[in-house]
Structures are given as C-alpha cells and as structure tokens.
PDB file of C-alpha atoms and ligand atoms in Angstrom:
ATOM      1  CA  UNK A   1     106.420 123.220 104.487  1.00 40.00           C
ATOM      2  CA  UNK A   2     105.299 119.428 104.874  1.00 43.00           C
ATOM      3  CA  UNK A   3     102.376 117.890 105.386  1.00 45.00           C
ATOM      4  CA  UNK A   4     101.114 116.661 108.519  1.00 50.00           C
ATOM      5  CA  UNK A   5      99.112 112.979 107.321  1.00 59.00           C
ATOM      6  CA  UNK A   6      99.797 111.098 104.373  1.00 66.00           C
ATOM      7  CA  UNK A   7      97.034 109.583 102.441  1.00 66.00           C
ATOM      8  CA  UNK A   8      97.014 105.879 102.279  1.00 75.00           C
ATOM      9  CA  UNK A   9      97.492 104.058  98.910  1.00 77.00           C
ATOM     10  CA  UNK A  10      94.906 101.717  99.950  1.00 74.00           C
ATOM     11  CA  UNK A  11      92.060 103.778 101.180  1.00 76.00           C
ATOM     12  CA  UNK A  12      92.662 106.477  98.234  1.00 77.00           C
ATOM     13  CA  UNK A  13      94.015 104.111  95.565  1.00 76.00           C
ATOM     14  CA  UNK A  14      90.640 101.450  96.149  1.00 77.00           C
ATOM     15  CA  UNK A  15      88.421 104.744  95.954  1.00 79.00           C
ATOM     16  CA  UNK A  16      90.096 105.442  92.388  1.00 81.00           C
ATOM     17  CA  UNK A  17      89.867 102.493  90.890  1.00 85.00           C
ATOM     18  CA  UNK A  18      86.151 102.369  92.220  1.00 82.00           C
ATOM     19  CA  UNK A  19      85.398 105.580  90.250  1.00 81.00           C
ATOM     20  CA  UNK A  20      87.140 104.328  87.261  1.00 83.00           C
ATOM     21  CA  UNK A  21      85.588 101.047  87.028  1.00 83.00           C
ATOM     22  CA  UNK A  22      81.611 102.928  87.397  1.00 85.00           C
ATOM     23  CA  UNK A  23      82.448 104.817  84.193  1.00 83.00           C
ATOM     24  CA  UNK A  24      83.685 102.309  81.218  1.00 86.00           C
ATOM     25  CA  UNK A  25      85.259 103.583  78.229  1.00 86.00           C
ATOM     26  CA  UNK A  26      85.789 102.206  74.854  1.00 89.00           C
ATOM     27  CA  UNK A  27      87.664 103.721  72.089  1.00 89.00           C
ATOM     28  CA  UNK A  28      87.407 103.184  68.235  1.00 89.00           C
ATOM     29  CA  UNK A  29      91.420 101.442  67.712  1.00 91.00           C
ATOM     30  CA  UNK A  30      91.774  99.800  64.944  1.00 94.00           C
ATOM     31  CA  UNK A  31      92.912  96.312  64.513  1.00 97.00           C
ATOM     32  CA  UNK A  32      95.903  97.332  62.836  1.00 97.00           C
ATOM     33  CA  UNK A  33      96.282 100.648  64.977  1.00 95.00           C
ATOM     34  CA  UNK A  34      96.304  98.510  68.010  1.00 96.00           C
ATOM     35  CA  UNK A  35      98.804  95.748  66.058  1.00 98.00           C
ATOM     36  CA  UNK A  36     101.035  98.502  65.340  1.00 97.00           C
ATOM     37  CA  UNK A  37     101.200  99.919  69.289  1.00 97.00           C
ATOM     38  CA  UNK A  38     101.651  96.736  71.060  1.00 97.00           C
ATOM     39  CA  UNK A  39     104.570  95.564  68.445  1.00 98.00           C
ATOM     40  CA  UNK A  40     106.159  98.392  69.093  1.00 98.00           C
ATOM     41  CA  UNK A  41     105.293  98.625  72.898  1.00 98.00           C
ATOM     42  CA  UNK A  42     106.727  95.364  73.096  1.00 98.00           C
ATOM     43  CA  UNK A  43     109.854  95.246  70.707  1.00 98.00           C
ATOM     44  CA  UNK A  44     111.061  98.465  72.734  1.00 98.00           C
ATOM     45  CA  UNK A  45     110.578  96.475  76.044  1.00 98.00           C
ATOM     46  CA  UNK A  46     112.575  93.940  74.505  1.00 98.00           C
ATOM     47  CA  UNK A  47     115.264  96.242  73.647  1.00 98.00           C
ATOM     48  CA  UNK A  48     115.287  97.582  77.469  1.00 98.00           C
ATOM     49  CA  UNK A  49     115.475  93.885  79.052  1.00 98.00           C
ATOM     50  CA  UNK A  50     118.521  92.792  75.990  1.00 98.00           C
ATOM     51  CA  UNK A  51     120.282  96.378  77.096  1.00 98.00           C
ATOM     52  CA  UNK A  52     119.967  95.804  80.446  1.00 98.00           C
ATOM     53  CA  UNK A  53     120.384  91.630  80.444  1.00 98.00           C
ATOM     54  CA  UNK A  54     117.294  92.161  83.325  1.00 98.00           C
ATOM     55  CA  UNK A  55     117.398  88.509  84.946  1.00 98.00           C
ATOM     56  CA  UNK A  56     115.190  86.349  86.212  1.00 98.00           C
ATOM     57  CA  UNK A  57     114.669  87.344  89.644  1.00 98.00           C
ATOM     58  CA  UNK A  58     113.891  90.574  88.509  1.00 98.00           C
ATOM     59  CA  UNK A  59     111.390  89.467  86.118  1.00 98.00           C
ATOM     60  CA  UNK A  60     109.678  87.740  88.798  1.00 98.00           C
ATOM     61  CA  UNK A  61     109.719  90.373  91.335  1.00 97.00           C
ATOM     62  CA  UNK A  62     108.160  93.072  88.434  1.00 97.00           C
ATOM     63  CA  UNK A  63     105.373  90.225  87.910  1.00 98.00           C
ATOM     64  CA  UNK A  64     104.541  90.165  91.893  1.00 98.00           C
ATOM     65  CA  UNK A  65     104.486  93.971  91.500  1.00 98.00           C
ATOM     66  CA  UNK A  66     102.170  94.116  88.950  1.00 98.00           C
ATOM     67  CA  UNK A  67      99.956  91.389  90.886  1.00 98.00           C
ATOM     68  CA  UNK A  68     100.149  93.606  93.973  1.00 97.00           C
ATOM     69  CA  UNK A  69      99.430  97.134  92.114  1.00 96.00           C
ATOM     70  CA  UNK A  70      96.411  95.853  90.622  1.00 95.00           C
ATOM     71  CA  UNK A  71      95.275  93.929  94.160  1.00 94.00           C
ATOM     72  CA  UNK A  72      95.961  97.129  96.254  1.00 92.00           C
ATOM     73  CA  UNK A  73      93.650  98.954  93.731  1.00 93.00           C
ATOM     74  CA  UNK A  74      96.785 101.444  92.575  1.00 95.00           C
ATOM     75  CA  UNK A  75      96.720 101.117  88.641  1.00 95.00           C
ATOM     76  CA  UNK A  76      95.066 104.361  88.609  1.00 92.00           C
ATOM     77  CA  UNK A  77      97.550 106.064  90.514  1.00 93.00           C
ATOM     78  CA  UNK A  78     101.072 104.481  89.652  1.00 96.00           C
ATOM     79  CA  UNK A  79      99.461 104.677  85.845  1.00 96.00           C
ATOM     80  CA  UNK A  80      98.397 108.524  86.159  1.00 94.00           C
ATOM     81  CA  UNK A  81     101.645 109.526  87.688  1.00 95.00           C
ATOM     82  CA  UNK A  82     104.267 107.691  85.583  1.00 97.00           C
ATOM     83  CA  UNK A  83     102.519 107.290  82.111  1.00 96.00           C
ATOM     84  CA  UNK A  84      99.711 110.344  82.109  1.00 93.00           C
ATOM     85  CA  UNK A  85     102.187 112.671  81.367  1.00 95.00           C
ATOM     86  CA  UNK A  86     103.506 111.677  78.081  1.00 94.00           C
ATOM     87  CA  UNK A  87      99.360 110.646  76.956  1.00 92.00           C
ATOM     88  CA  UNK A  88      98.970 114.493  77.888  1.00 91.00           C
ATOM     89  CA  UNK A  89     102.001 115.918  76.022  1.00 90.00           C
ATOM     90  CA  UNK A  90     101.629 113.832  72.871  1.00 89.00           C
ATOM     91  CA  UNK A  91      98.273 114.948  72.802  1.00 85.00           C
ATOM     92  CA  UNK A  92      98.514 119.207  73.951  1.00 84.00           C
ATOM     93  CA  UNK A  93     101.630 119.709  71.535  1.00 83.00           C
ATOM     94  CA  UNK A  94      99.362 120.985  68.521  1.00 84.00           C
ATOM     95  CA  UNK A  95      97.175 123.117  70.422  1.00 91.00           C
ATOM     96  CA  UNK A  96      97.656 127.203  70.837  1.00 91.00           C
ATOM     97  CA  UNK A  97      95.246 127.526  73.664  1.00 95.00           C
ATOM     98  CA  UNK A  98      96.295 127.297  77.538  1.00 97.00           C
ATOM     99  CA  UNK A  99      98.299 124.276  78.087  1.00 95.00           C
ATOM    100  CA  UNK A 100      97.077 121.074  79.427  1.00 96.00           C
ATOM    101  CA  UNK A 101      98.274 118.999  82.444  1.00 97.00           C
ATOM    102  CA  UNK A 102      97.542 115.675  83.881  1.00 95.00           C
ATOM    103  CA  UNK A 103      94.312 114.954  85.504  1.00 95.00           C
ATOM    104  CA  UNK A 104      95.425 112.715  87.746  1.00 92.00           C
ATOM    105  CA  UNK A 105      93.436 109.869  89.650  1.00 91.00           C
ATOM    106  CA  UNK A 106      91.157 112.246  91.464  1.00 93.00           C
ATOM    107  CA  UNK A 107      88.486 114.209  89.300  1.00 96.00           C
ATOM    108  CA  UNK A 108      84.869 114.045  90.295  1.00 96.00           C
ATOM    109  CA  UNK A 109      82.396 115.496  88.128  1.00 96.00           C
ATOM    110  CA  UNK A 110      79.715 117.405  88.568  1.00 97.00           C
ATOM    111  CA  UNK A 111      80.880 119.296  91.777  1.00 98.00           C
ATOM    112  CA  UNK A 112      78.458 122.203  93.066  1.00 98.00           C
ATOM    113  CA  UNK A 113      78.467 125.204  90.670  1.00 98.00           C
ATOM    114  CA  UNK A 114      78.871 128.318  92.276  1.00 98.00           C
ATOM    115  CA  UNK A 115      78.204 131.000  89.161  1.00 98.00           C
ATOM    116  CA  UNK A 116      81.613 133.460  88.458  1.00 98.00           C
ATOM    117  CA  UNK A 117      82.548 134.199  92.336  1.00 98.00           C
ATOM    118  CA  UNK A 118      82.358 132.180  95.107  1.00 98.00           C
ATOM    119  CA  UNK A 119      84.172 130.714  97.482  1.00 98.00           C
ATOM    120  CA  UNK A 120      85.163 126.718  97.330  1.00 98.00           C
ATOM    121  CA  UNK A 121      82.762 124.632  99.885  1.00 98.00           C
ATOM    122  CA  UNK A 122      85.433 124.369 102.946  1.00 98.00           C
ATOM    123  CA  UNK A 123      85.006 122.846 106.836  1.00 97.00           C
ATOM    124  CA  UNK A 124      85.066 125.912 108.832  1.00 95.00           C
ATOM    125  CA  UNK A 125      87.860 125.125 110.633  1.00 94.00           C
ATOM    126  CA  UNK A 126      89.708 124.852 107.200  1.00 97.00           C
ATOM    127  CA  UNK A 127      93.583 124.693 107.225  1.00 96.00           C
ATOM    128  CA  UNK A 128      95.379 126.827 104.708  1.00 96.00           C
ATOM    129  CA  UNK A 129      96.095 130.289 103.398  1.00 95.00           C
ATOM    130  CA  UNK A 130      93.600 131.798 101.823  1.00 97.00           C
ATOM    131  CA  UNK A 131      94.058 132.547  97.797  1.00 98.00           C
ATOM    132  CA  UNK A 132      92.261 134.492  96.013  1.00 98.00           C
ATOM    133  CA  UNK A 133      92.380 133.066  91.956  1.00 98.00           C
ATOM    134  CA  UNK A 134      90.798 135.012  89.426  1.00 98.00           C
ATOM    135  CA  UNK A 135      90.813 135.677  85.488  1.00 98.00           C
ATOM    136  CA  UNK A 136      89.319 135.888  82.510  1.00 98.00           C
ATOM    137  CA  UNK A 137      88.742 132.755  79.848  1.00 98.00           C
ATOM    138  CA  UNK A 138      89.224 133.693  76.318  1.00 98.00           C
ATOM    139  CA  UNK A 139      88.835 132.296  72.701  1.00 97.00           C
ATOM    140  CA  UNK A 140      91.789 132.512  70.505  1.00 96.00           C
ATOM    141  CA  UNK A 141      91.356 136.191  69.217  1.00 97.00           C
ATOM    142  CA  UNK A 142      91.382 137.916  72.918  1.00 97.00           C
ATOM    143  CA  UNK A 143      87.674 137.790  73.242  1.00 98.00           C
ATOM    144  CA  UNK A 144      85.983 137.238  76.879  1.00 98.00           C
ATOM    145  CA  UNK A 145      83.495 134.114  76.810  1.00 98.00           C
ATOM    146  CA  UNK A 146      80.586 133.957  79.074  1.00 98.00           C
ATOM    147  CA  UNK A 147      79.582 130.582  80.707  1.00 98.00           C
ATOM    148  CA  UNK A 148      82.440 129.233  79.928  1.00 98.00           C
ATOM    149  CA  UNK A 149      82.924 126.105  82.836  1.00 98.00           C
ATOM    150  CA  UNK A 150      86.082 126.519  85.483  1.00 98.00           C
ATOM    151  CA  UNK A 151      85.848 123.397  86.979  1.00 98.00           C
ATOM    152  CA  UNK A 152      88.713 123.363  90.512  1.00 98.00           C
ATOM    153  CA  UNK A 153      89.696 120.267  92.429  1.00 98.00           C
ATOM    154  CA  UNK A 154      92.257 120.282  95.072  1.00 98.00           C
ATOM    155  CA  UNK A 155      94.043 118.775  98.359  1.00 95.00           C
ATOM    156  CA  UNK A 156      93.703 120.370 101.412  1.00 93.00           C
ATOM    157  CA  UNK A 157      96.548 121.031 103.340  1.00 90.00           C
ATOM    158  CA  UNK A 158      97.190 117.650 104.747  1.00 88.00           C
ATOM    159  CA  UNK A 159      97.191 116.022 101.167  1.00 86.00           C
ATOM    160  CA  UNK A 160      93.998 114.394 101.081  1.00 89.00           C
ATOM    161  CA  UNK A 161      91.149 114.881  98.284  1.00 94.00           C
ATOM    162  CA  UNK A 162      87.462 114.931  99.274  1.00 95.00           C
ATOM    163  CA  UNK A 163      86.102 111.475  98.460  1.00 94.00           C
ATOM    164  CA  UNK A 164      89.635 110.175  98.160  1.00 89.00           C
ATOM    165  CA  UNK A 165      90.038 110.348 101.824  1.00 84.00           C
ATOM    166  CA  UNK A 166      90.435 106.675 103.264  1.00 78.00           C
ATOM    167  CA  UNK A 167      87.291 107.213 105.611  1.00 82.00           C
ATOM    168  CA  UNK A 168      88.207 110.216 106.982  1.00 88.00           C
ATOM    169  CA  UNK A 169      85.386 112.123 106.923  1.00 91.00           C
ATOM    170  CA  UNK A 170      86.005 114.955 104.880  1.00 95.00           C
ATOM    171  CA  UNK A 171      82.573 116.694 103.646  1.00 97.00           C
ATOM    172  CA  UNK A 172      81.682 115.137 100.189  1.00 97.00           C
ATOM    173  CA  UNK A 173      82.448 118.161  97.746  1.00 98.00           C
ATOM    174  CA  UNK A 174      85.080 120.124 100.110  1.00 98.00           C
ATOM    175  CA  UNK A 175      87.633 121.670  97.761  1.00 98.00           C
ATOM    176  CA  UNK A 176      85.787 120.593  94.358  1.00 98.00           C
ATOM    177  CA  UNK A 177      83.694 123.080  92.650  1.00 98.00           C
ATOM    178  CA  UNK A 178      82.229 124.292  89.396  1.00 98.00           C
ATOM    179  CA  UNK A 179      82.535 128.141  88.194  1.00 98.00           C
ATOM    180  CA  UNK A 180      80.464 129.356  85.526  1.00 98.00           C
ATOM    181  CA  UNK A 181      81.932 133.082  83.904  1.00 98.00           C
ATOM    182  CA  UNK A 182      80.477 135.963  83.594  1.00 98.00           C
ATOM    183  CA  UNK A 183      79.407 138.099  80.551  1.00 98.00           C
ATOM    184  CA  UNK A 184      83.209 139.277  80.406  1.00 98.00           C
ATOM    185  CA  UNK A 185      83.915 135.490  80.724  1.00 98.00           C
ATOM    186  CA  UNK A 186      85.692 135.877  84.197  1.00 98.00           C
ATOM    187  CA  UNK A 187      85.749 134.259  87.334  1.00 98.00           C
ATOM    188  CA  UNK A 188      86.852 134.830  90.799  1.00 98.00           C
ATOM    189  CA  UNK A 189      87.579 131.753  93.491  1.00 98.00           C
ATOM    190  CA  UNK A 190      88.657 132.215  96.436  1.00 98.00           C
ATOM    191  CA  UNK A 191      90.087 129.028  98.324  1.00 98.00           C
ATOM    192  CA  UNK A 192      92.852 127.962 100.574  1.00 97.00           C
ATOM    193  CA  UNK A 193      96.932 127.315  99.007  1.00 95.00           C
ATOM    194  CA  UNK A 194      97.391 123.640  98.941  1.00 93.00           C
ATOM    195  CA  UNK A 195     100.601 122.452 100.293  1.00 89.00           C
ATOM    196  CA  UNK A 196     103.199 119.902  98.440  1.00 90.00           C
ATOM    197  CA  UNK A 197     101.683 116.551  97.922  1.00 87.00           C
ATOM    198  CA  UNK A 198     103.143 113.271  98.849  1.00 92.00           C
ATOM    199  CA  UNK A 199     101.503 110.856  96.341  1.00 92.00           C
ATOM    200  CA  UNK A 200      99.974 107.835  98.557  1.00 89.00           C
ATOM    201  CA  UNK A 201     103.270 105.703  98.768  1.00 93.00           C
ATOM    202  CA  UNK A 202     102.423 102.939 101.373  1.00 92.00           C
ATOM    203  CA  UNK A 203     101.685 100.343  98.765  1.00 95.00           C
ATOM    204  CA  UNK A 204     103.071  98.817  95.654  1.00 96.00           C
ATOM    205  CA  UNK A 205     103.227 102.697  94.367  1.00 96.00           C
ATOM    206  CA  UNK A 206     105.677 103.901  97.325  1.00 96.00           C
ATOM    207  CA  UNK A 207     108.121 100.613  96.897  1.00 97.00           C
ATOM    208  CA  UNK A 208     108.110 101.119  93.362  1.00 97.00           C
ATOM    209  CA  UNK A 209     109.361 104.611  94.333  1.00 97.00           C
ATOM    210  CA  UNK A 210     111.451 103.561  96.957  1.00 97.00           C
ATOM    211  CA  UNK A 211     113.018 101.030  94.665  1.00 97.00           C
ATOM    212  CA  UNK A 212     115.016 103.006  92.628  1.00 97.00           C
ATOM    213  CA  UNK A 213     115.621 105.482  95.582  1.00 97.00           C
ATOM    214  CA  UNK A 214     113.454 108.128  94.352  1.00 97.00           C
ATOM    215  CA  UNK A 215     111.101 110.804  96.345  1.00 97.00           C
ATOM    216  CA  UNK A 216     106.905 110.888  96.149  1.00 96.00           C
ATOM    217  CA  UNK A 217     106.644 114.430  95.865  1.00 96.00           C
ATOM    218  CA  UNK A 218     104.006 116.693  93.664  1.00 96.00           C
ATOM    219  CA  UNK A 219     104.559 120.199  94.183  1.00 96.00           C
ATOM    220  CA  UNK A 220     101.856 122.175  95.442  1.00 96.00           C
ATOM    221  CA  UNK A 221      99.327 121.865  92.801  1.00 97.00           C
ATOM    222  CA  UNK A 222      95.606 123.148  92.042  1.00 98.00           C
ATOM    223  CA  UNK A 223      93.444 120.878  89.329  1.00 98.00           C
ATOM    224  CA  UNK A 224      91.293 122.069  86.619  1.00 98.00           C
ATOM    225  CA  UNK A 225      89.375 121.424  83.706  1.00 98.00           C
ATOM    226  CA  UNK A 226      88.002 124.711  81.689  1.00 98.00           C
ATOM    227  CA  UNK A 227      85.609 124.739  78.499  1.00 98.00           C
ATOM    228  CA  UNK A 228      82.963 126.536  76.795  1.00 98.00           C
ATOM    229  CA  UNK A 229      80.642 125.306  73.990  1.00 96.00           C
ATOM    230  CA  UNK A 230      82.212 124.984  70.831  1.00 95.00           C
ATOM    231  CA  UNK A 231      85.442 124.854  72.710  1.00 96.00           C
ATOM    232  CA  UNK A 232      87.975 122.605  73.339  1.00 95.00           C
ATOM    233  CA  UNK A 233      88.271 121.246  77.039  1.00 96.00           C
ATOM    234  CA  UNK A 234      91.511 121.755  78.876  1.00 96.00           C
ATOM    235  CA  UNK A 235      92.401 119.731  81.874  1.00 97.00           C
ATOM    236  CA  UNK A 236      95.092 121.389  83.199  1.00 98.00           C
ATOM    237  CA  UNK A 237      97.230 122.039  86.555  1.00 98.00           C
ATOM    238  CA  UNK A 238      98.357 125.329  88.169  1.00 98.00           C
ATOM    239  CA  UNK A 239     102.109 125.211  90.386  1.00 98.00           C
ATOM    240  CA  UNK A 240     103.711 128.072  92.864  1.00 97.00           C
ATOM    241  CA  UNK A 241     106.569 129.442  91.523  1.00 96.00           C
ATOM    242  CA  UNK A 242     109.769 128.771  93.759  1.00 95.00           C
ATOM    243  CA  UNK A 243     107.333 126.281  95.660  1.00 95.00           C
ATOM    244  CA  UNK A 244     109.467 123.167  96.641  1.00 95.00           C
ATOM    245  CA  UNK A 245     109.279 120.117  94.408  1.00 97.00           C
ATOM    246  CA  UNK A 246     108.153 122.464  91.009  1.00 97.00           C
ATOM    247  CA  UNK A 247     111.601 121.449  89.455  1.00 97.00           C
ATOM    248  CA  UNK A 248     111.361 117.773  90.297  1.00 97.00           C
ATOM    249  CA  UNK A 249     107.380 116.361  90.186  1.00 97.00           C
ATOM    250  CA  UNK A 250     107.415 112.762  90.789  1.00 97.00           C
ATOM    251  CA  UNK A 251     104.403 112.831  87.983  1.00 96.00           C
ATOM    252  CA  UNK A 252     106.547 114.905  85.114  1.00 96.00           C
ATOM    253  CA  UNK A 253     103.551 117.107  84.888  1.00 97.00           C
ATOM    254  CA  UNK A 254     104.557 120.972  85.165  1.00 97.00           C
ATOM    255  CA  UNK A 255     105.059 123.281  82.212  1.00 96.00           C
ATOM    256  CA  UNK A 256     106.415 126.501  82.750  1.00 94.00           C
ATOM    257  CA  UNK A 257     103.478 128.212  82.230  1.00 95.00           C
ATOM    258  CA  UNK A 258     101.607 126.778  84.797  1.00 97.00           C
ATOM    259  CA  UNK A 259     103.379 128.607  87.169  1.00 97.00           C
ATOM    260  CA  UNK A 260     101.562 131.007  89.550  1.00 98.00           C
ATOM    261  CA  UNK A 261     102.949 134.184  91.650  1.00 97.00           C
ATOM    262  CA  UNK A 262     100.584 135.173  94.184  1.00 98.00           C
ATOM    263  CA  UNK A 263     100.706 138.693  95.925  1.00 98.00           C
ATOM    264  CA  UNK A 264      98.852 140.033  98.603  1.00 98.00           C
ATOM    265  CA  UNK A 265      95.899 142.118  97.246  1.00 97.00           C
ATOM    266  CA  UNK A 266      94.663 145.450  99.507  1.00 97.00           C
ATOM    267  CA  UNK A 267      93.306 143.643 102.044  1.00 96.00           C
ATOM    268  CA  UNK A 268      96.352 141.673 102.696  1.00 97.00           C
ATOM    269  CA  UNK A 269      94.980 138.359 101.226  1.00 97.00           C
ATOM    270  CA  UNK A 270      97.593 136.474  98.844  1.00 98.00           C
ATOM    271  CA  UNK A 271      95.656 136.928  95.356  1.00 98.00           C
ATOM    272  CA  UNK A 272      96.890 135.612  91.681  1.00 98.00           C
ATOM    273  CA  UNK A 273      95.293 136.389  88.087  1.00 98.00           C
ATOM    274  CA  UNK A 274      95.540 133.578  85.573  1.00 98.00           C
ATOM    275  CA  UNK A 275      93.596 133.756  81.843  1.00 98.00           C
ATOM    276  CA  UNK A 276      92.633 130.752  80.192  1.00 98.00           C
ATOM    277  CA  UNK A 277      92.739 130.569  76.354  1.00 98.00           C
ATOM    278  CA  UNK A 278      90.695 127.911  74.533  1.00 97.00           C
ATOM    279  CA  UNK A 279      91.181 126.509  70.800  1.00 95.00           C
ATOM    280  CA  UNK A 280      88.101 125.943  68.901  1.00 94.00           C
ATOM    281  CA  UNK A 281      86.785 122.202  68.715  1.00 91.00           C
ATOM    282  CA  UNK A 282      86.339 123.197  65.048  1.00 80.00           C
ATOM    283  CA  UNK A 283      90.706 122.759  64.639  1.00 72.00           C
ATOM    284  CA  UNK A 284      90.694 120.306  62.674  1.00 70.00           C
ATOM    285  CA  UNK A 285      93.181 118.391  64.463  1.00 69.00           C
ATOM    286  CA  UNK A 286      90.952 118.165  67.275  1.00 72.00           C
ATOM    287  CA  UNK A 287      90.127 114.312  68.801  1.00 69.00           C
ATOM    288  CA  UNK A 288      87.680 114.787  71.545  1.00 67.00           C
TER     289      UNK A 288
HETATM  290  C1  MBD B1499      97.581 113.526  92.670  1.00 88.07           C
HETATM  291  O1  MBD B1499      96.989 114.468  93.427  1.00 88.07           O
HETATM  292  C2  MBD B1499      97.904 113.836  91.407  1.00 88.07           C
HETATM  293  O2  MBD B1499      97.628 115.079  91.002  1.00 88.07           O
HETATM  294  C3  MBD B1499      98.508 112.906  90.582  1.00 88.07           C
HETATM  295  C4  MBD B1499      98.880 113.277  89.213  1.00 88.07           C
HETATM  296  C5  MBD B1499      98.773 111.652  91.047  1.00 88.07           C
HETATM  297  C6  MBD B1499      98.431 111.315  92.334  1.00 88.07           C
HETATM  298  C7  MBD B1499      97.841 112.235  93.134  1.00 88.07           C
HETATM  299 FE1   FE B1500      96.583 116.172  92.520  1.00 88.07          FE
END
C-alpha cells in the first residue's frame, strides 16, 4: 500500500503556518516559569553540543536550516511531528479518560456537523475503502452522553488534507466533519480508510529527515477531537492494527490503544467500534 502523490511541504506547510498565524495565542508563563524552561532548555543543549564536540560547520548548517524551515513556512509541521508528541504525553499522563494524540498541523474548526450518523462530505469519485466507525462516548462511570462533539479530520488516500492541498482543488470540507451523539451518546461515521502518510518531505522537513537517513512515514491515521460540556476535550488519533509504519511513526504519536481492527459488517463493508471516555474538567488537575 503506497500512496500515489505526495503533498508538497511548500503548498501544505505555507497553508499551516497561514492558519496558525490567523489565530494568536498567549499563555499566562511566568517570568520565572519561563526563566526556569529556557535555562534548562539551553544548559541541556549545551550538554548535547559538549557530548557530541558538534563543530562549526555543523552549527552553521543547523542555523541555515532553521532560516530555511521558517522561510518554507514548515515550523508547524517539522514542530508538530518531532516535538508535539512529548507536549501531548507530558500533558495526557494524569488523565483516566481515552488517551490523547497529537493534533498535528492540520485541524480546521468548525467543519459541517452532521448530527450522530452521517457520512463524511466526499468527491463522488472518492478513492478508498469504505469504513464504517461507530461507538459510544462515555463519562467516567460508564454512562452514555448525548451531544457530546466527535469532531473527524483525515487524508484521503493520496495523502493530502482538504485545505492543505497545495492548490489542488479538493472540495473545502472533504474528509472534515463534526458529529454530534445521540441520547445514548453514540455516533456512527461512515468514511473511506486512509492510507499511510508520507509527511510533506520536499523541503527543509524531508532533508532534515533525510539527514540522518531516516523514513517520512505516519501510519495510516484518522484525527479527532471529542468533548462534551463539562468535559474535558481529547484530541486524539486512531491507527490500523498490523497497518505498515504503526511500529515506527516518524511523529512518535501512537499508543497502543489507539489501535483499530476493522471487520466486515453483514453487508460486507469493513466496520470498527471504538468508545470514547472523557474525564471531567472538574479534575482538579485539569489546565484547559
Ligand atoms: C500529519 O497528517 C500529521 O498527522 C502530523 C502529526 C504531521 C504532519 C502531517
Ligand atoms: Fe495527519
């Protein structure tokens, strides 16, 4: 299984930082919070260039890279792939509810909601296998929550995202859309099985990559976010078991429990049941 076009790092990595830059963030660090980090950030770098005497050239070839990431637009991508991972970790460890995964440079909000069952806005001539993915959200004592939000983004199967999509053309909300549950709190989507994922790797990304003679590959993934009022907001990722590349995700980002097995249901179409739990926003551990 391969994909048959690769996503440019230019056309989707300029798109991503666009989207990032129309939505600016702030956060309430501390002086000596942030005085803390960056000694630290830097006295371990330190450590790295001491243990590995890193020379001169190579210092000036990592501060071309970092000139070309940030021209080429890729800080969202090379940033979401190498460094998301350990943000998300540090921060899911304390939670009981469904475990979180990286979101990656290529949410959207506010796709089309579709109510508990519907099928994901696709061209008609969609490529793919159909899926059928269905469940039931839950608080943390079993019980079904209505309205809770399923929220599903994914690549189609040549690897590109909807609005991420170098001028391709691809139909503004294709493979993006919002579920709301029923009064049982479930859902049922059905879409198409994305394929692997080559990360965009014709830029300062890819010779990063190809640098230390490593691979771009995400296994086949699907994206989501989940919440419900009163609830905390999981932004997770969903995996094939067996599917090539689960074991060895250029972004770190699968969990074994993220895994799906999909079977064919009666009607022959491949079909795959997966509950989401979520923890209270009233833990009080829990940092929006
Ligand atoms: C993706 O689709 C993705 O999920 C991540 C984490 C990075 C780049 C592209
Ligand atoms: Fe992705």
């Amino acid at each position: 299984m391969s994909t048959t076009a690769i996503p440019s790092a230019a056309g989707s990595g300029s798109a991503a930082t666009d989207k990032f830059k129309g939505n600016r963030v702030s956060s309430d660090t501390s002086k000596e919070r942030a005085a803390a980090i960056y000694k630290d950030v830097l006295t371990k770098l330190g450590e790295v260039i001491f243990e590995h005497e890193v020379t001169y050239a190579e210092y000036r070839v990592l501060k071309q890279w970092l000139i070309e990431i940030g021209d080429g637009g890729e800080w969202p991508l090379w940033l979401d792939v190498f460094l998301e991972h350990f943000i998300e970790d540090s921060n899911s460890r304390i939670f009981t509810g469904t475990k979180g995964s990286i979101e990656g440079p290529y949410y959207v909000p506010d796709a089309p909601n579709l109510g508990s069952k519907g099928t994901m806005p696709m061209r008609e001539d969609e490529k793919g296998t159909a899926l059928v993915f269905k469940g039931q959200v839950r608080d943390l004592d079993g019980a079904g929550i209505e309205g809770a939000t399923v929220e599903l983004w994914h690549a189609d199967s040549d690897g590109y995202y909807s609005q991420f999509d170098a001028g391709l053309g691809i139909p503004e909300w294709n493979l993006r859309a919002t579920f709301s549950t029923d009064a049982e709190g479930n859902y049922e989507i059905t879409t198409i099985q994305p394929a692997p994922y080559q990360i965009p790797h014709d830029g300062p990304t890819g010779e990063f990559i190809a640098s230390y003679d490593g691979h771009p590959w995400r296994p086949a993934h699907l994206h989501l976010k989940v919440t419900a009022p009163g609830k905390r907001l999981i932004t997770t990722q969903l995996y094939f078991q067996g599917g090539q590349w689960v074991d060895d995700d250029v972004a770190g980002a699968v969990k074994p429990e993220l895994t799906l097995d999909p079977k064919p249901n009666a009607a022959g179409v491949d079909e795959v049941t997966y509950d989401f739990v979520l923890d209270p926003v009233s833990d009080a551990r829990y940092v929006a």
